[in-house]
Protein backbone atom coordinates (compact mmCIF):
# COMPACT_ATOMS: atom_id res chain seq x y z
CA MET A 1 20.65 4.42 -30.05
CA LYS A 2 20.56 1.64 -27.45
CA LEU A 3 22.70 3.79 -25.15
CA LEU A 4 20.13 6.55 -25.45
CA SER A 5 17.41 4.07 -24.56
CA SER A 6 19.20 3.08 -21.37
CA MET A 7 19.65 6.74 -20.46
CA ILE A 8 15.93 7.45 -20.48
CA PHE A 9 15.28 4.29 -18.47
CA MET A 10 17.83 5.42 -15.89
CA ALA A 11 16.16 8.82 -15.76
CA ALA A 12 12.86 7.27 -14.75
CA VAL A 13 14.20 4.95 -12.05
CA PRO A 14 15.98 7.23 -9.53
CA PHE A 15 13.02 9.59 -9.12
CA SER A 16 11.56 7.34 -6.43
CA ALA A 17 14.79 6.75 -4.52
CA SER A 18 15.59 8.40 -1.19
CA ALA A 19 18.29 8.42 1.44
CA LEU A 20 17.87 5.81 4.17
CA ASP A 21 17.21 8.12 7.12
CA SER A 22 15.90 11.12 5.21
CA TYR A 23 12.49 12.19 4.00
CA HIS A 24 11.38 14.82 1.53
CA VAL A 25 8.32 17.03 1.09
CA ASP A 26 7.88 19.38 -1.85
CA CYS A 27 5.93 22.45 -0.75
CA LYS A 28 4.91 24.71 -3.63
CA THR A 29 3.38 27.24 -1.21
CA CYS A 30 6.36 27.49 1.15
CA VAL A 31 7.97 30.93 1.00
CA THR A 32 8.78 32.09 4.53
CA GLU A 33 11.05 30.39 7.06
CA ALA A 34 8.06 29.81 9.33
CA GLN A 35 6.19 27.96 6.56
CA PHE A 36 9.13 25.66 5.86
CA THR A 37 9.56 24.93 9.58
CA GLN A 38 5.86 24.20 10.06
CA VAL A 39 5.85 21.67 7.20
CA ALA A 40 8.85 19.97 8.82
CA LYS A 41 6.97 19.72 12.13
CA ASP A 42 3.80 18.50 10.42
CA ASN A 43 5.73 15.60 8.88
CA ALA A 44 7.57 14.48 12.02
CA ILE A 45 7.43 10.78 12.87
CA PHE A 46 6.63 9.73 16.45
CA ARG A 47 9.74 8.71 18.40
CA GLU A 48 12.01 8.77 15.36
CA ASN A 49 14.92 11.10 14.74
CA ILE A 50 14.77 11.91 11.03
CA TYR A 51 16.18 14.36 8.55
CA LEU A 52 13.55 16.13 6.49
CA SER A 53 14.21 18.15 3.35
CA ILE A 54 11.54 20.70 2.38
CA THR A 55 11.74 22.10 -1.14
CA ASN A 56 10.04 24.55 -3.43
CA PHE A 57 11.47 23.65 -6.83
CA GLU A 58 9.73 26.50 -8.63
CA ASN A 59 11.37 29.06 -6.32
CA TYR A 60 14.69 27.20 -6.02
CA GLU A 61 14.28 26.97 -2.23
CA ILE A 62 15.42 24.13 0.03
CA ARG A 63 15.55 23.73 3.82
CA LYS A 64 16.74 20.70 5.77
CA TYR A 65 15.72 19.91 9.36
CA LYS A 66 16.46 17.37 12.03
CA VAL A 67 13.03 16.53 13.39
CA PHE A 68 11.90 14.63 16.48
CA LYS A 69 8.45 14.11 18.00
CA ASN A 70 7.74 12.52 21.38
CA SER A 71 5.38 12.64 24.34
CA LYS A 72 5.54 11.82 28.03
CA THR A 73 3.23 11.78 31.03
CA VAL A 74 3.88 14.59 33.52
CA CYS A 75 2.30 14.76 36.98
CA ASP A 76 2.05 17.65 39.44
CA PRO A 77 3.42 16.33 42.79
CA ASN A 78 1.29 18.89 44.61
CA GLY A 79 -1.81 18.27 42.55
CA ARG A 80 -3.33 15.24 44.21
CA GLU A 81 -6.54 14.26 45.93
CA PRO A 82 -7.49 11.27 48.08
CA ASP A 83 -9.04 8.46 46.09
CA GLY A 84 -11.13 7.26 49.07
CA GLU A 85 -9.16 4.01 49.30
CA GLY A 86 -6.11 5.26 51.15
CA GLY A 87 -4.29 6.41 48.03
CA PHE A 88 -4.21 9.52 45.90
CA ILE A 89 -5.34 10.64 42.47
CA TYR A 90 -2.62 12.74 40.83
CA ASP A 91 -3.12 15.56 38.40
CA CYS A 92 -1.33 14.26 35.30
CA TRP A 93 -1.28 15.18 31.64
CA LEU A 94 0.40 14.20 28.41
CA GLU A 95 3.17 16.59 27.41
CA LYS A 96 4.22 16.58 23.76
CA THR A 97 7.66 17.54 22.52
CA LEU A 98 8.35 18.50 18.93
CA THR A 99 11.61 19.89 17.63
CA ALA A 100 12.68 20.91 14.14
CA ASP A 101 16.30 22.02 14.14
CA LYS A 102 17.52 23.56 10.92
CA VAL A 103 20.53 21.88 9.32
CA ASN A 104 22.92 24.17 7.47
CA LEU A 105 23.58 23.10 3.90
CA THR A 106 26.98 23.61 2.32
CA ASN A 107 27.47 25.74 -0.78
CA THR A 108 28.20 22.55 -2.70
CA GLU A 109 24.85 21.05 -1.64
CA LEU A 110 23.00 24.26 -2.52
CA ASN A 111 24.65 24.31 -5.96
CA LEU A 112 23.70 20.67 -6.52
CA PHE A 113 20.09 21.47 -5.62
CA THR A 114 20.09 24.46 -7.98
CA ASP A 115 21.28 22.22 -10.82
CA LEU A 116 18.57 19.70 -9.98
CA ALA A 117 15.86 22.40 -9.85
CA ASP A 118 17.10 23.83 -13.16
CA GLY A 119 16.81 20.48 -14.89
CA TYR A 120 13.50 19.55 -13.27
CA ASN A 121 11.81 22.88 -14.01
CA ASP A 122 13.06 22.78 -17.60
CA LEU A 123 11.72 19.25 -18.06
CA ASN A 124 8.43 20.08 -16.34
CA GLN A 125 7.91 23.10 -18.59
CA ALA A 126 8.66 21.10 -21.73
CA ILE A 127 6.26 18.30 -20.72
CA SER A 128 3.47 20.68 -19.63
CA ARG A 129 3.44 22.28 -23.09
CA ARG A 130 2.66 18.93 -24.67
CA SER A 131 -1.00 18.42 -23.80
CA ILE A 132 -2.25 16.06 -26.49
CA GLU A 133 -5.80 16.07 -27.85
CA ILE A 134 -6.99 12.56 -28.68
CA PRO A 135 -9.60 12.19 -31.46
CA LYS A 136 -12.61 10.08 -30.51
CA GLU A 137 -11.75 7.71 -33.36
CA VAL A 138 -8.57 6.76 -31.47
CA LEU A 139 -10.15 6.58 -28.01
CA PRO A 140 -13.47 8.20 -27.00
CA SER A 141 -12.59 8.54 -23.31
CA GLY A 142 -9.57 8.58 -21.02
CA VAL A 143 -11.37 6.02 -18.87
CA ASP A 144 -10.84 3.48 -21.65
CA VAL A 145 -7.18 3.04 -20.65
CA ILE A 146 -8.20 1.58 -17.26
CA GLY A 147 -7.82 -2.19 -17.02
CA SER A 148 -7.49 -2.70 -20.75
CA ASN A 149 -4.96 -2.77 -23.56
CA LYS A 150 -6.49 0.29 -25.18
CA GLY A 151 -3.76 2.43 -23.67
CA LYS A 152 -1.55 1.06 -26.45
CA LEU A 153 -3.73 2.91 -28.97
CA LEU A 154 -3.06 6.11 -27.09
CA ILE A 155 0.68 5.49 -27.03
CA SER A 156 0.74 4.60 -30.73
CA HIS A 157 -1.11 7.81 -31.57
CA TYR A 158 1.30 9.84 -29.43
CA ASN A 159 4.32 8.31 -31.13
CA SER A 160 2.78 8.95 -34.56
CA LEU A 161 2.79 12.67 -33.74
CA ASP A 162 6.59 12.51 -33.39
CA PHE A 163 6.56 14.39 -30.05
CA THR A 164 9.26 12.22 -28.48
CA ASP A 165 12.33 14.02 -29.73
CA ILE A 166 15.95 14.17 -28.67
CA SER A 167 15.39 17.36 -26.65
CA ILE A 168 12.91 15.70 -24.28
CA ILE A 169 15.11 12.64 -23.86
CA SER A 170 18.15 14.78 -23.12
CA LYS A 171 16.18 16.77 -20.51
CA TYR A 172 15.33 13.52 -18.73
CA PHE A 173 18.97 12.56 -18.75
CA VAL A 174 20.02 15.96 -17.34
CA VAL A 175 17.56 15.53 -14.45
CA ALA A 176 18.71 11.96 -13.78
CA GLU A 177 22.34 13.04 -13.64
CA ALA A 178 21.61 16.02 -11.37
CA PHE A 179 19.48 13.82 -9.12
CA THR A 180 22.24 11.25 -8.74
CA LYS A 181 24.71 13.95 -7.70
CA ALA A 182 22.26 15.45 -5.18
CA ILE A 183 21.20 12.13 -3.59
CA SER A 184 22.78 13.15 -0.25
CA LEU A 185 20.12 15.84 0.12
CA GLY A 186 17.45 13.15 0.53
CA VAL A 187 15.29 14.79 -2.15
CA THR A 188 12.86 12.75 -4.26
CA ILE A 189 11.27 13.74 -7.55
CA LYS A 190 8.02 12.80 -9.20
CA ALA A 191 8.42 12.67 -12.95
CA PRO A 192 6.18 15.29 -14.61
CA ALA A 193 3.08 13.81 -16.24
CA LEU A 194 1.99 14.18 -19.84
CA LYS A 195 -1.64 15.20 -20.23
CA PHE A 196 -4.02 13.63 -22.77
CA THR A 197 -7.45 15.21 -23.36
CA PHE A 198 -10.45 13.47 -24.94
CA SER A 199 -13.65 14.39 -26.75
CA ASP A 200 -15.73 13.62 -23.63
CA ASP A 201 -13.60 16.20 -21.71
CA SER A 202 -11.90 13.48 -19.66
CA GLU A 203 -8.16 13.63 -19.05
CA ALA A 204 -5.48 10.96 -18.73
CA TYR A 205 -2.07 11.58 -17.16
CA ALA A 206 0.98 9.43 -17.86
CA ILE A 207 4.68 9.51 -17.05
CA PHE A 208 7.43 8.29 -19.35
CA ASP A 209 8.49 4.76 -18.46
CA PHE A 210 11.23 4.49 -21.08
CA VAL A 211 12.00 5.17 -24.72
CA ASP A 212 13.16 2.17 -26.72
CA SER A 213 15.94 1.99 -29.31
CA ASP A 214 13.53 3.12 -32.06
CA LEU A 215 12.68 6.28 -30.07
CA VAL A 216 9.20 4.91 -29.32
CA ALA A 217 7.91 6.25 -26.01
CA HIS A 218 6.38 3.93 -23.41
CA PHE A 219 4.22 5.26 -20.59
CA LYS A 220 2.76 4.42 -17.21
CA PHE A 221 -0.69 5.93 -16.71
CA THR A 222 -1.06 7.45 -13.26
CA LYS A 223 -4.37 9.30 -13.13
CA ILE A 224 -7.69 9.76 -14.93
CA ILE A 225 -10.06 12.68 -14.39
CA VAL A 226 -13.61 12.42 -15.74
CA ASP A 227 -16.40 14.87 -14.87
CA GLY A 228 -14.57 15.94 -11.72
CA ILE A 229 -13.96 12.34 -10.59
CA GLU A 230 -10.27 11.57 -10.04
CA ILE A 231 -9.13 7.96 -10.46
CA ASP A 232 -5.69 7.14 -9.05
CA LEU A 233 -4.14 4.41 -11.19
CA THR A 234 -1.17 3.96 -8.84
CA LYS A 235 -3.48 2.07 -6.44
CA ASP A 236 -4.30 -1.65 -6.70
CA ASN A 237 -7.97 -0.69 -6.80
CA PRO A 238 -8.23 2.87 -8.15
CA PHE A 239 -11.94 3.23 -7.45
CA ASN A 240 -13.85 4.68 -4.51
CA LYS A 241 -16.90 3.02 -2.97
CA THR A 242 -19.32 5.65 -4.29
CA TYR A 243 -19.46 8.19 -7.12
CA ASP A 244 -21.82 11.01 -7.98
CA VAL A 245 -22.23 10.54 -11.74
CA SER A 246 -24.85 13.26 -12.24
CA GLY A 247 -24.27 15.00 -15.55
CA MET A 248 -21.70 12.48 -16.81
CA SER A 249 -21.79 11.87 -20.55
CA LEU A 250 -23.00 8.48 -21.81
CA THR A 251 -19.58 7.83 -23.39
CA SER A 252 -17.77 8.44 -20.09
CA TRP A 253 -20.29 6.40 -18.12
CA GLN A 254 -20.10 3.35 -20.38
CA SER A 255 -16.30 3.50 -20.33
CA LEU A 256 -16.43 3.69 -16.53
CA VAL A 257 -18.71 0.63 -16.30
CA THR A 258 -16.30 -1.33 -18.52
CA ALA A 259 -13.42 -0.28 -16.26
CA PHE A 260 -15.35 -1.50 -13.18
CA LYS A 261 -15.77 -4.93 -14.78
CA ALA A 262 -12.06 -5.14 -15.56
CA TYR A 263 -11.36 -4.85 -11.81
CA GLY A 264 -14.03 -7.38 -10.79
CA LEU A 265 -16.39 -4.64 -9.63
CA ALA A 266 -20.04 -3.92 -10.32
CA VAL A 267 -22.34 -0.95 -9.90
CA ASN A 268 -25.70 -1.06 -8.11
CA VAL A 269 -27.94 0.14 -10.93
CA ALA A 270 -30.61 -1.77 -12.79
CA ASN A 271 -29.66 -0.50 -16.22
CA THR A 272 -26.20 0.68 -17.25
CA SER A 273 -27.24 1.68 -20.78
CA THR A 274 -28.22 5.10 -19.46
CA VAL A 275 -26.43 7.44 -17.05
CA PRO A 276 -27.85 7.14 -13.51
CA LYS A 277 -28.91 10.20 -11.58
CA GLY A 278 -27.09 10.92 -8.33
CA THR A 279 -24.70 8.67 -6.44
CA VAL A 280 -23.93 5.06 -7.35
CA THR A 281 -22.29 2.41 -5.15
CA ILE A 282 -19.41 0.27 -6.39
CA ILE A 283 -19.49 -3.37 -5.27
CA ASP A 284 -16.47 -5.66 -4.97
CA CYS A 285 -17.71 -8.91 -6.49
CA SER A 286 -14.84 -11.05 -5.20
CA ASN A 287 -16.64 -11.62 -1.89
CA SER A 288 -20.18 -10.60 -2.74
CA THR A 289 -23.39 -12.48 -3.42
CA GLU A 290 -25.17 -9.37 -4.70
CA THR A 291 -27.46 -10.07 -7.65
CA VAL A 292 -25.53 -7.62 -9.80
CA CYS A 293 -22.40 -9.73 -9.24
CA ARG A 294 -24.08 -13.04 -10.01
CA ASN A 295 -25.74 -11.58 -13.09
CA PRO A 296 -23.40 -8.82 -14.29
CA LEU A 297 -24.88 -6.18 -16.54
């Protein structure tokens, strides 16, 4: 079983890797050649020759381009006027150059991508079917996993449902193996996220980190959505400076206030025992002398 554990760990690691001089964009809306080419141009890097792979995994489509973006000043030798000081003012402008030359992929590379898309789509479909409803007795809100150890309760509940089976683990391994073989394409993959829903209608999204030798799943939480507010947990500080909390439930609001405190933040309201109306401002207390920071609610 330890070998199986290492397999799932390996499956999680390579998803963020990429070739040294290559970049990748997944475009779910790209269908036509013109759309693929435009995405390549939109992602060009100034004064850098790069290779850019554009994919649509759902449609099994991949295009690769050599992209370069530059600019230079061009002047019209006949477009000049006296500057009144014995010289001339030339008519000049900035001319931009942008090229996206398509790179032909070999049949071998296309087959490798097809295998990768097969595995990824299969895994994504299996994960997406596993939206888990969390009873309020376990955790009342998805916000409770932010800056606390309460996420362990969520993981324990998930594992008690016996959802982490051999089929999911093997799908991860299939994707990891296909990804390793297709590394020359410069394609990256984001592991599909498992969705947890809560009684306050909030949602928590997590990706598998690894499965240990006892087939216990471990997660990394990546995103929380509560009353239309999206909180990105991949950032050092996942919170914005302001939030409109109108209509938020008291459970969600109190969980949010607790999460603010865990990050050394405070909210500019006189009383946090009720849900404020309208927009609230989040204050970073690390460099603040605000009253709410000196006397936290």
